[in-house]
């Protein structure tokens, strides 16, 4: 009977944690939050800078697609979409010390966007660092994924 209750408890915990997780595939992890783009973006920025990281660049992807869509005749992809680029000196250094080729996983990017089909839902996602190289390399890459996930969880929960 105890195993049954543990299983139910585990299912409930997963349900709570996954309420905001929309996709957790091999290439990306995505969370969703009801609210405004500006509020969610600010929460993500605060979660990044609160850890002492500096946002190096903000890519205005939605604006670019809107601008070029007029010339190319494309449909609206996003209501709003931006990507925040940043780095962690300690996590990145460790990642590249385990394997210099891991440079391709830096800088870290968190995308924040709203789809026209779901205007009240803000998606926050990152590209998963693939588990490659030695066991030490894989451990350091997992630390990157864990960091990005913790930043987003802080922002959306």
mmCIF file with all atom_site columns, C-alpha atoms in Angstrom:
data_model
loop_
_atom_site.group_PDB
_atom_site.id
_atom_site.type_symbol
_atom_site.label_atom_id
_atom_site.label_alt_id
_atom_site.label_comp_id
_atom_site.label_asym_id
_atom_site.label_entity_id
_atom_site.label_seq_id
_atom_site.pdbx_PDB_ins_code
_atom_site.Cartn_x
_atom_site.Cartn_y
_atom_site.Cartn_z
_atom_site.occupancy
_atom_site.B_iso_or_equiv
_atom_site.pdbx_formal_charge
_atom_site.auth_seq_id
_atom_site.auth_comp_id
_atom_site.auth_asym_id
_atom_site.auth_atom_id
_atom_site.pdbx_PDB_model_num
ATOM 1   C CA . UNK A 1 1   ? 0.000  0.000  0.000   1.00 0.00 ? 1   UNK A CA 1
ATOM 2   C CA . UNK A 1 2   ? 2.884  2.363  0.763   1.00 0.00 ? 2   UNK A CA 1
ATOM 3   C CA . UNK A 1 3   ? 4.255  1.868  -2.759  1.00 0.00 ? 3   UNK A CA 1
ATOM 4   C CA . UNK A 1 4   ? 0.847  2.797  -4.123  1.00 0.00 ? 4   UNK A CA 1
ATOM 5   C CA . UNK A 1 5   ? 0.778  6.092  -2.193  1.00 0.00 ? 5   UNK A CA 1
ATOM 6   C CA . UNK A 1 6   ? 4.355  6.860  -3.212  1.00 0.00 ? 6   UNK A CA 1
ATOM 7   C CA . UNK A 1 7   ? 3.432  6.267  -6.837  1.00 0.00 ? 7   UNK A CA 1
ATOM 8   C CA . UNK A 1 8   ? 0.400  8.561  -6.508  1.00 0.00 ? 8   UNK A CA 1
ATOM 9   C CA . UNK A 1 9   ? 2.553  11.203 -4.801  1.00 0.00 ? 9   UNK A CA 1
ATOM 10  C CA . UNK A 1 10  ? 5.153  10.943 -7.572  1.00 0.00 ? 10  UNK A CA 1
ATOM 11  C CA . UNK A 1 11  ? 2.472  11.348 -10.229 1.00 0.00 ? 11  UNK A CA 1
ATOM 12  C CA . UNK A 1 12  ? 1.093  14.409 -8.442  1.00 0.00 ? 12  UNK A CA 1
ATOM 13  C CA . UNK A 1 13  ? 4.559  15.980 -8.193  1.00 0.00 ? 13  UNK A CA 1
ATOM 14  C CA . UNK A 1 14  ? 5.154  15.352 -11.892 1.00 0.00 ? 14  UNK A CA 1
ATOM 15  C CA . UNK A 1 15  ? 1.784  16.874 -12.725 1.00 0.00 ? 15  UNK A CA 1
ATOM 16  C CA . UNK A 1 16  ? 2.615  20.012 -10.747 1.00 0.00 ? 16  UNK A CA 1
ATOM 17  C CA . UNK A 1 17  ? 6.072  20.322 -12.267 1.00 0.00 ? 17  UNK A CA 1
ATOM 18  C CA . UNK A 1 18  ? 4.880  19.641 -15.779 1.00 0.00 ? 18  UNK A CA 1
ATOM 19  C CA . UNK A 1 19  ? 1.995  22.103 -15.687 1.00 0.00 ? 19  UNK A CA 1
ATOM 20  C CA . UNK A 1 20  ? 4.326  24.661 -17.152 1.00 0.00 ? 20  UNK A CA 1
ATOM 21  C CA . UNK A 1 21  ? 6.547  22.305 -19.114 1.00 0.00 ? 21  UNK A CA 1
ATOM 22  C CA . UNK A 1 22  ? 5.183  21.976 -22.615 1.00 0.00 ? 22  UNK A CA 1
ATOM 23  C CA . UNK A 1 23  ? 8.033  20.242 -24.373 1.00 0.00 ? 23  UNK A CA 1
ATOM 24  C CA . UNK A 1 24  ? 11.055 18.478 -23.028 1.00 0.00 ? 24  UNK A CA 1
ATOM 25  C CA . UNK A 1 25  ? 12.465 16.776 -26.082 1.00 0.00 ? 25  UNK A CA 1
ATOM 26  C CA . UNK A 1 26  ? 15.971 16.117 -27.190 1.00 0.00 ? 26  UNK A CA 1
ATOM 27  C CA . UNK A 1 27  ? 16.452 19.498 -28.829 1.00 0.00 ? 27  UNK A CA 1
ATOM 28  C CA . UNK A 1 28  ? 14.673 21.900 -26.489 1.00 0.00 ? 28  UNK A CA 1
ATOM 29  C CA . UNK A 1 29  ? 12.921 22.414 -23.189 1.00 0.00 ? 29  UNK A CA 1
ATOM 30  C CA . UNK A 1 30  ? 9.904  24.708 -23.064 1.00 0.00 ? 30  UNK A CA 1
ATOM 31  C CA . UNK A 1 31  ? 7.782  26.166 -20.292 1.00 0.00 ? 31  UNK A CA 1
ATOM 32  C CA . UNK A 1 32  ? 4.599  28.190 -20.584 1.00 0.00 ? 32  UNK A CA 1
ATOM 33  C CA . UNK A 1 33  ? 3.053  30.875 -18.432 1.00 0.00 ? 33  UNK A CA 1
ATOM 34  C CA . UNK A 1 34  ? -0.203 32.765 -18.654 1.00 0.00 ? 34  UNK A CA 1
ATOM 35  C CA . UNK A 1 35  ? 0.401  36.490 -18.613 1.00 0.00 ? 35  UNK A CA 1
ATOM 36  C CA . UNK A 1 36  ? 1.941  39.268 -20.590 1.00 0.00 ? 36  UNK A CA 1
ATOM 37  C CA . UNK A 1 37  ? 5.124  38.997 -22.605 1.00 0.00 ? 37  UNK A CA 1
ATOM 38  C CA . UNK A 1 38  ? 6.626  42.000 -20.776 1.00 0.00 ? 38  UNK A CA 1
ATOM 39  C CA . UNK A 1 39  ? 6.019  40.508 -17.327 1.00 0.00 ? 39  UNK A CA 1
ATOM 40  C CA . UNK A 1 40  ? 7.474  37.128 -18.234 1.00 0.00 ? 40  UNK A CA 1
ATOM 41  C CA . UNK A 1 41  ? 10.471 38.683 -19.990 1.00 0.00 ? 41  UNK A CA 1
ATOM 42  C CA . UNK A 1 42  ? 11.177 40.835 -16.942 1.00 0.00 ? 42  UNK A CA 1
ATOM 43  C CA . UNK A 1 43  ? 10.949 37.779 -14.668 1.00 0.00 ? 43  UNK A CA 1
ATOM 44  C CA . UNK A 1 44  ? 13.427 35.896 -16.882 1.00 0.00 ? 44  UNK A CA 1
ATOM 45  C CA . UNK A 1 45  ? 15.782 38.899 -16.951 1.00 0.00 ? 45  UNK A CA 1
ATOM 46  C CA . UNK A 1 46  ? 15.634 39.140 -13.159 1.00 0.00 ? 46  UNK A CA 1
ATOM 47  C CA . UNK A 1 47  ? 16.304 35.407 -12.784 1.00 0.00 ? 47  UNK A CA 1
ATOM 48  C CA . UNK A 1 48  ? 19.368 35.769 -15.038 1.00 0.00 ? 48  UNK A CA 1
ATOM 49  C CA . UNK A 1 49  ? 20.790 38.963 -13.544 1.00 0.00 ? 49  UNK A CA 1
ATOM 50  C CA . UNK A 1 50  ? 19.907 37.854 -10.017 1.00 0.00 ? 50  UNK A CA 1
ATOM 51  C CA . UNK A 1 51  ? 22.508 35.123 -10.423 1.00 0.00 ? 51  UNK A CA 1
ATOM 52  C CA . UNK A 1 52  ? 25.116 37.718 -11.346 1.00 0.00 ? 52  UNK A CA 1
ATOM 53  C CA . UNK A 1 53  ? 25.003 37.043 -15.090 1.00 0.00 ? 53  UNK A CA 1
ATOM 54  C CA . UNK A 1 54  ? 25.015 39.797 -17.691 1.00 0.00 ? 54  UNK A CA 1
ATOM 55  C CA . UNK A 1 55  ? 22.648 39.663 -20.661 1.00 0.00 ? 55  UNK A CA 1
ATOM 56  C CA . UNK A 1 56  ? 24.975 40.238 -23.626 1.00 0.00 ? 56  UNK A CA 1
ATOM 57  C CA . UNK A 1 57  ? 22.367 40.608 -26.320 1.00 0.00 ? 57  UNK A CA 1
ATOM 58  C CA . UNK A 1 58  ? 18.635 40.687 -26.919 1.00 0.00 ? 58  UNK A CA 1
ATOM 59  C CA . UNK A 1 59  ? 17.625 39.404 -30.356 1.00 0.00 ? 59  UNK A CA 1
ATOM 60  C CA . UNK A 1 60  ? 14.332 40.883 -31.528 1.00 0.00 ? 60  UNK A CA 1
ATOM 61  C CA . UNK A 1 61  ? 13.346 37.885 -33.627 1.00 0.00 ? 61  UNK A CA 1
ATOM 62  C CA . UNK A 1 62  ? 9.638  38.684 -33.808 1.00 0.00 ? 62  UNK A CA 1
ATOM 63  C CA . UNK A 1 63  ? 10.282 42.212 -35.087 1.00 0.00 ? 63  UNK A CA 1
ATOM 64  C CA . UNK A 1 64  ? 12.702 40.913 -37.723 1.00 0.00 ? 64  UNK A CA 1
ATOM 65  C CA . UNK A 1 65  ? 10.193 38.353 -38.986 1.00 0.00 ? 65  UNK A CA 1
ATOM 66  C CA . UNK A 1 66  ? 7.437  40.958 -39.050 1.00 0.00 ? 66  UNK A CA 1
ATOM 67  C CA . UNK A 1 67  ? 9.645  43.346 -41.022 1.00 0.00 ? 67  UNK A CA 1
ATOM 68  C CA . UNK A 1 68  ? 10.830 40.760 -43.536 1.00 0.00 ? 68  UNK A CA 1
ATOM 69  C CA . UNK A 1 69  ? 7.397  39.139 -43.785 1.00 0.00 ? 69  UNK A CA 1
ATOM 70  C CA . UNK A 1 70  ? 6.046  42.266 -45.444 1.00 0.00 ? 70  UNK A CA 1
ATOM 71  C CA . UNK A 1 71  ? 8.584  41.875 -48.267 1.00 0.00 ? 71  UNK A CA 1
ATOM 72  C CA . UNK A 1 72  ? 8.424  38.095 -48.482 1.00 0.00 ? 72  UNK A CA 1
ATOM 73  C CA . UNK A 1 73  ? 4.674  37.735 -48.136 1.00 0.00 ? 73  UNK A CA 1
ATOM 74  C CA . UNK A 1 74  ? 4.938  35.469 -45.119 1.00 0.00 ? 74  UNK A CA 1
ATOM 75  C CA . UNK A 1 75  ? 2.356  34.918 -42.403 1.00 0.00 ? 75  UNK A CA 1
ATOM 76  C CA . UNK A 1 76  ? 2.659  36.208 -38.856 1.00 0.00 ? 76  UNK A CA 1
ATOM 77  C CA . UNK A 1 77  ? 4.729  33.750 -36.818 1.00 0.00 ? 77  UNK A CA 1
ATOM 78  C CA . UNK A 1 78  ? 4.833  35.504 -33.430 1.00 0.00 ? 78  UNK A CA 1
ATOM 79  C CA . UNK A 1 79  ? 2.959  38.249 -31.640 1.00 0.00 ? 79  UNK A CA 1
ATOM 80  C CA . UNK A 1 80  ? 6.208  38.987 -29.826 1.00 0.00 ? 80  UNK A CA 1
ATOM 81  C CA . UNK A 1 81  ? 9.485  37.044 -29.751 1.00 0.00 ? 81  UNK A CA 1
ATOM 82  C CA . UNK A 1 82  ? 12.889 37.777 -28.282 1.00 0.00 ? 82  UNK A CA 1
ATOM 83  C CA . UNK A 1 83  ? 15.937 35.747 -27.319 1.00 0.00 ? 83  UNK A CA 1
ATOM 84  C CA . UNK A 1 84  ? 18.186 36.662 -24.390 1.00 0.00 ? 84  UNK A CA 1
ATOM 85  C CA . UNK A 1 85  ? 21.870 35.725 -24.670 1.00 0.00 ? 85  UNK A CA 1
ATOM 86  C CA . UNK A 1 86  ? 24.089 35.459 -21.611 1.00 0.00 ? 86  UNK A CA 1
ATOM 87  C CA . UNK A 1 87  ? 26.924 33.429 -20.152 1.00 0.00 ? 87  UNK A CA 1
ATOM 88  C CA . UNK A 1 88  ? 28.157 32.136 -16.821 1.00 0.00 ? 88  UNK A CA 1
ATOM 89  C CA . UNK A 1 89  ? 31.917 32.447 -16.437 1.00 0.00 ? 89  UNK A CA 1
ATOM 90  C CA . UNK A 1 90  ? 32.165 29.570 -13.971 1.00 0.00 ? 90  UNK A CA 1
ATOM 91  C CA . UNK A 1 91  ? 29.749 27.139 -15.664 1.00 0.00 ? 91  UNK A CA 1
ATOM 92  C CA . UNK A 1 92  ? 31.105 27.948 -19.131 1.00 0.00 ? 92  UNK A CA 1
ATOM 93  C CA . UNK A 1 93  ? 34.725 27.635 -18.041 1.00 0.00 ? 93  UNK A CA 1
ATOM 94  C CA . UNK A 1 94  ? 34.079 24.240 -16.478 1.00 0.00 ? 94  UNK A CA 1
ATOM 95  C CA . UNK A 1 95  ? 32.154 23.129 -19.574 1.00 0.00 ? 95  UNK A CA 1
ATOM 96  C CA . UNK A 1 96  ? 35.021 24.112 -21.898 1.00 0.00 ? 96  UNK A CA 1
ATOM 97  C CA . UNK A 1 97  ? 37.757 22.782 -19.613 1.00 0.00 ? 97  UNK A CA 1
ATOM 98  C CA . UNK A 1 98  ? 36.132 19.343 -19.858 1.00 0.00 ? 98  UNK A CA 1
ATOM 99  C CA . UNK A 1 99  ? 36.066 19.666 -23.661 1.00 0.00 ? 99  UNK A CA 1
ATOM 100 C CA . UNK A 1 100 ? 37.125 22.790 -25.586 1.00 0.00 ? 100 UNK A CA 1
ATOM 101 C CA . UNK A 1 101 ? 34.716 21.839 -28.386 1.00 0.00 ? 101 UNK A CA 1
ATOM 102 C CA . UNK A 1 102 ? 31.873 22.598 -25.978 1.00 0.00 ? 102 UNK A CA 1
ATOM 103 C CA . UNK A 1 103 ? 32.390 26.236 -26.971 1.00 0.00 ? 103 UNK A CA 1
ATOM 104 C CA . UNK A 1 104 ? 29.535 25.673 -29.421 1.00 0.00 ? 104 UNK A CA 1
ATOM 105 C CA . UNK A 1 105 ? 27.108 25.583 -26.472 1.00 0.00 ? 105 UNK A CA 1
ATOM 106 C CA . UNK A 1 106 ? 27.958 29.145 -25.432 1.00 0.00 ? 106 UNK A CA 1
ATOM 107 C CA . UNK A 1 107 ? 26.421 31.708 -25.118 1.00 0.00 ? 107 UNK A CA 1
ATOM 108 C CA . UNK A 1 108 ? 23.282 30.427 -23.460 1.00 0.00 ? 108 UNK A CA 1
ATOM 109 C CA . UNK A 1 109 ? 20.043 31.563 -25.069 1.00 0.00 ? 109 UNK A CA 1
ATOM 110 C CA . UNK A 1 110 ? 16.573 31.690 -23.589 1.00 0.00 ? 110 UNK A CA 1
ATOM 111 C CA . UNK A 1 111 ? 13.780 32.434 -26.066 1.00 0.00 ? 111 UNK A CA 1
ATOM 112 C CA . UNK A 1 112 ? 10.582 34.163 -24.937 1.00 0.00 ? 112 UNK A CA 1
ATOM 113 C CA . UNK A 1 113 ? 7.676  34.280 -27.369 1.00 0.00 ? 113 UNK A CA 1
ATOM 114 C CA . UNK A 1 114 ? 3.933  34.448 -27.904 1.00 0.00 ? 114 UNK A CA 1
ATOM 115 C CA . UNK A 1 115 ? 2.132  32.688 -30.748 1.00 0.00 ? 115 UNK A CA 1
ATOM 116 C CA . UNK A 1 116 ? -0.826 34.289 -32.554 1.00 0.00 ? 116 UNK A CA 1
ATOM 117 C CA . UNK A 1 117 ? -2.885 31.158 -31.865 1.00 0.00 ? 117 UNK A CA 1
ATOM 118 C CA . UNK A 1 118 ? -2.285 31.472 -28.093 1.00 0.00 ? 118 UNK A CA 1
ATOM 119 C CA . UNK A 1 119 ? -2.067 35.196 -27.288 1.00 0.00 ? 119 UNK A CA 1
ATOM 120 C CA . UNK A 1 120 ? -2.419 34.710 -23.511 1.00 0.00 ? 120 UNK A CA 1
ATOM 121 C CA . UNK A 1 121 ? 0.371  32.129 -23.262 1.00 0.00 ? 121 UNK A CA 1
ATOM 122 C CA . UNK A 1 122 ? 4.028  33.091 -23.096 1.00 0.00 ? 122 UNK A CA 1
ATOM 123 C CA . UNK A 1 123 ? 6.490  30.377 -24.047 1.00 0.00 ? 123 UNK A CA 1
ATOM 124 C CA . UNK A 1 124 ? 9.958  30.347 -22.538 1.00 0.00 ? 124 UNK A CA 1
ATOM 125 C CA . UNK A 1 125 ? 12.425 27.851 -23.963 1.00 0.00 ? 125 UNK A CA 1
ATOM 126 C CA . UNK A 1 126 ? 16.053 26.928 -24.381 1.00 0.00 ? 126 UNK A CA 1
ATOM 127 C CA . UNK A 1 127 ? 18.004 24.647 -26.690 1.00 0.00 ? 127 UNK A CA 1
ATOM 128 C CA . UNK A 1 128 ? 19.275 21.611 -24.780 1.00 0.00 ? 128 UNK A CA 1
ATOM 129 C CA . UNK A 1 129 ? 23.015 21.123 -24.691 1.00 0.00 ? 129 UNK A CA 1
ATOM 130 C CA . UNK A 1 130 ? 23.504 17.641 -26.124 1.00 0.00 ? 130 UNK A CA 1
ATOM 131 C CA . UNK A 1 131 ? 25.234 15.113 -23.883 1.00 0.00 ? 131 UNK A CA 1
ATOM 132 C CA . UNK A 1 132 ? 28.457 14.590 -25.841 1.00 0.00 ? 132 UNK A CA 1
ATOM 133 C CA . UNK A 1 133 ? 32.061 13.789 -25.063 1.00 0.00 ? 133 UNK A CA 1
ATOM 134 C CA . UNK A 1 134 ? 33.558 12.257 -21.966 1.00 0.00 ? 134 UNK A CA 1
ATOM 135 C CA . UNK A 1 135 ? 31.598 11.614 -18.779 1.00 0.00 ? 135 UNK A CA 1
ATOM 136 C CA . UNK A 1 136 ? 33.091 14.840 -17.358 1.00 0.00 ? 136 UNK A CA 1
ATOM 137 C CA . UNK A 1 137 ? 31.945 16.752 -20.447 1.00 0.00 ? 137 UNK A CA 1
ATOM 138 C CA . UNK A 1 138 ? 28.465 15.290 -20.201 1.00 0.00 ? 138 UNK A CA 1
ATOM 139 C CA . UNK A 1 139 ? 28.274 16.227 -16.525 1.00 0.00 ? 139 UNK A CA 1
ATOM 140 C CA . UNK A 1 140 ? 29.268 19.817 -17.315 1.00 0.00 ? 140 UNK A CA 1
ATOM 141 C CA . UNK A 1 141 ? 26.691 20.009 -20.125 1.00 0.00 ? 141 UNK A CA 1
ATOM 142 C CA . UNK A 1 142 ? 24.009 18.694 -17.802 1.00 0.00 ? 142 UNK A CA 1
ATOM 143 C CA . UNK A 1 143 ? 24.945 21.535 -15.434 1.00 0.00 ? 143 UNK A CA 1
ATOM 144 C CA . UNK A 1 144 ? 24.239 23.995 -18.272 1.00 0.00 ? 144 UNK A CA 1
ATOM 145 C CA . UNK A 1 145 ? 20.814 22.471 -18.922 1.00 0.00 ? 145 UNK A CA 1
ATOM 146 C CA . UNK A 1 146 ? 20.070 22.464 -15.185 1.00 0.00 ? 146 UNK A CA 1
ATOM 147 C CA . UNK A 1 147 ? 21.069 26.126 -14.922 1.00 0.00 ? 147 UNK A CA 1
ATOM 148 C CA . UNK A 1 148 ? 18.836 27.173 -17.817 1.00 0.00 ? 148 UNK A CA 1
ATOM 149 C CA . UNK A 1 149 ? 15.941 25.151 -16.472 1.00 0.00 ? 149 UNK A CA 1
ATOM 150 C CA . UNK A 1 150 ? 16.310 26.641 -12.990 1.00 0.00 ? 150 UNK A CA 1
ATOM 151 C CA . UNK A 1 151 ? 16.353 30.177 -14.395 1.00 0.00 ? 151 UNK A CA 1
ATOM 152 C CA . UNK A 1 152 ? 13.145 29.590 -16.329 1.00 0.00 ? 152 UNK A CA 1
ATOM 153 C CA . UNK A 1 153 ? 11.429 27.769 -13.465 1.00 0.00 ? 153 UNK A CA 1
ATOM 154 C CA . UNK A 1 154 ? 12.178 30.711 -11.188 1.00 0.00 ? 154 UNK A CA 1
ATOM 155 C CA . UNK A 1 155 ? 10.691 33.080 -13.744 1.00 0.00 ? 155 UNK A CA 1
ATOM 156 C CA . UNK A 1 156 ? 7.509  31.170 -14.564 1.00 0.00 ? 156 UNK A CA 1
ATOM 157 C CA . UNK A 1 157 ? 6.511  29.685 -11.215 1.00 0.00 ? 157 UNK A CA 1
#
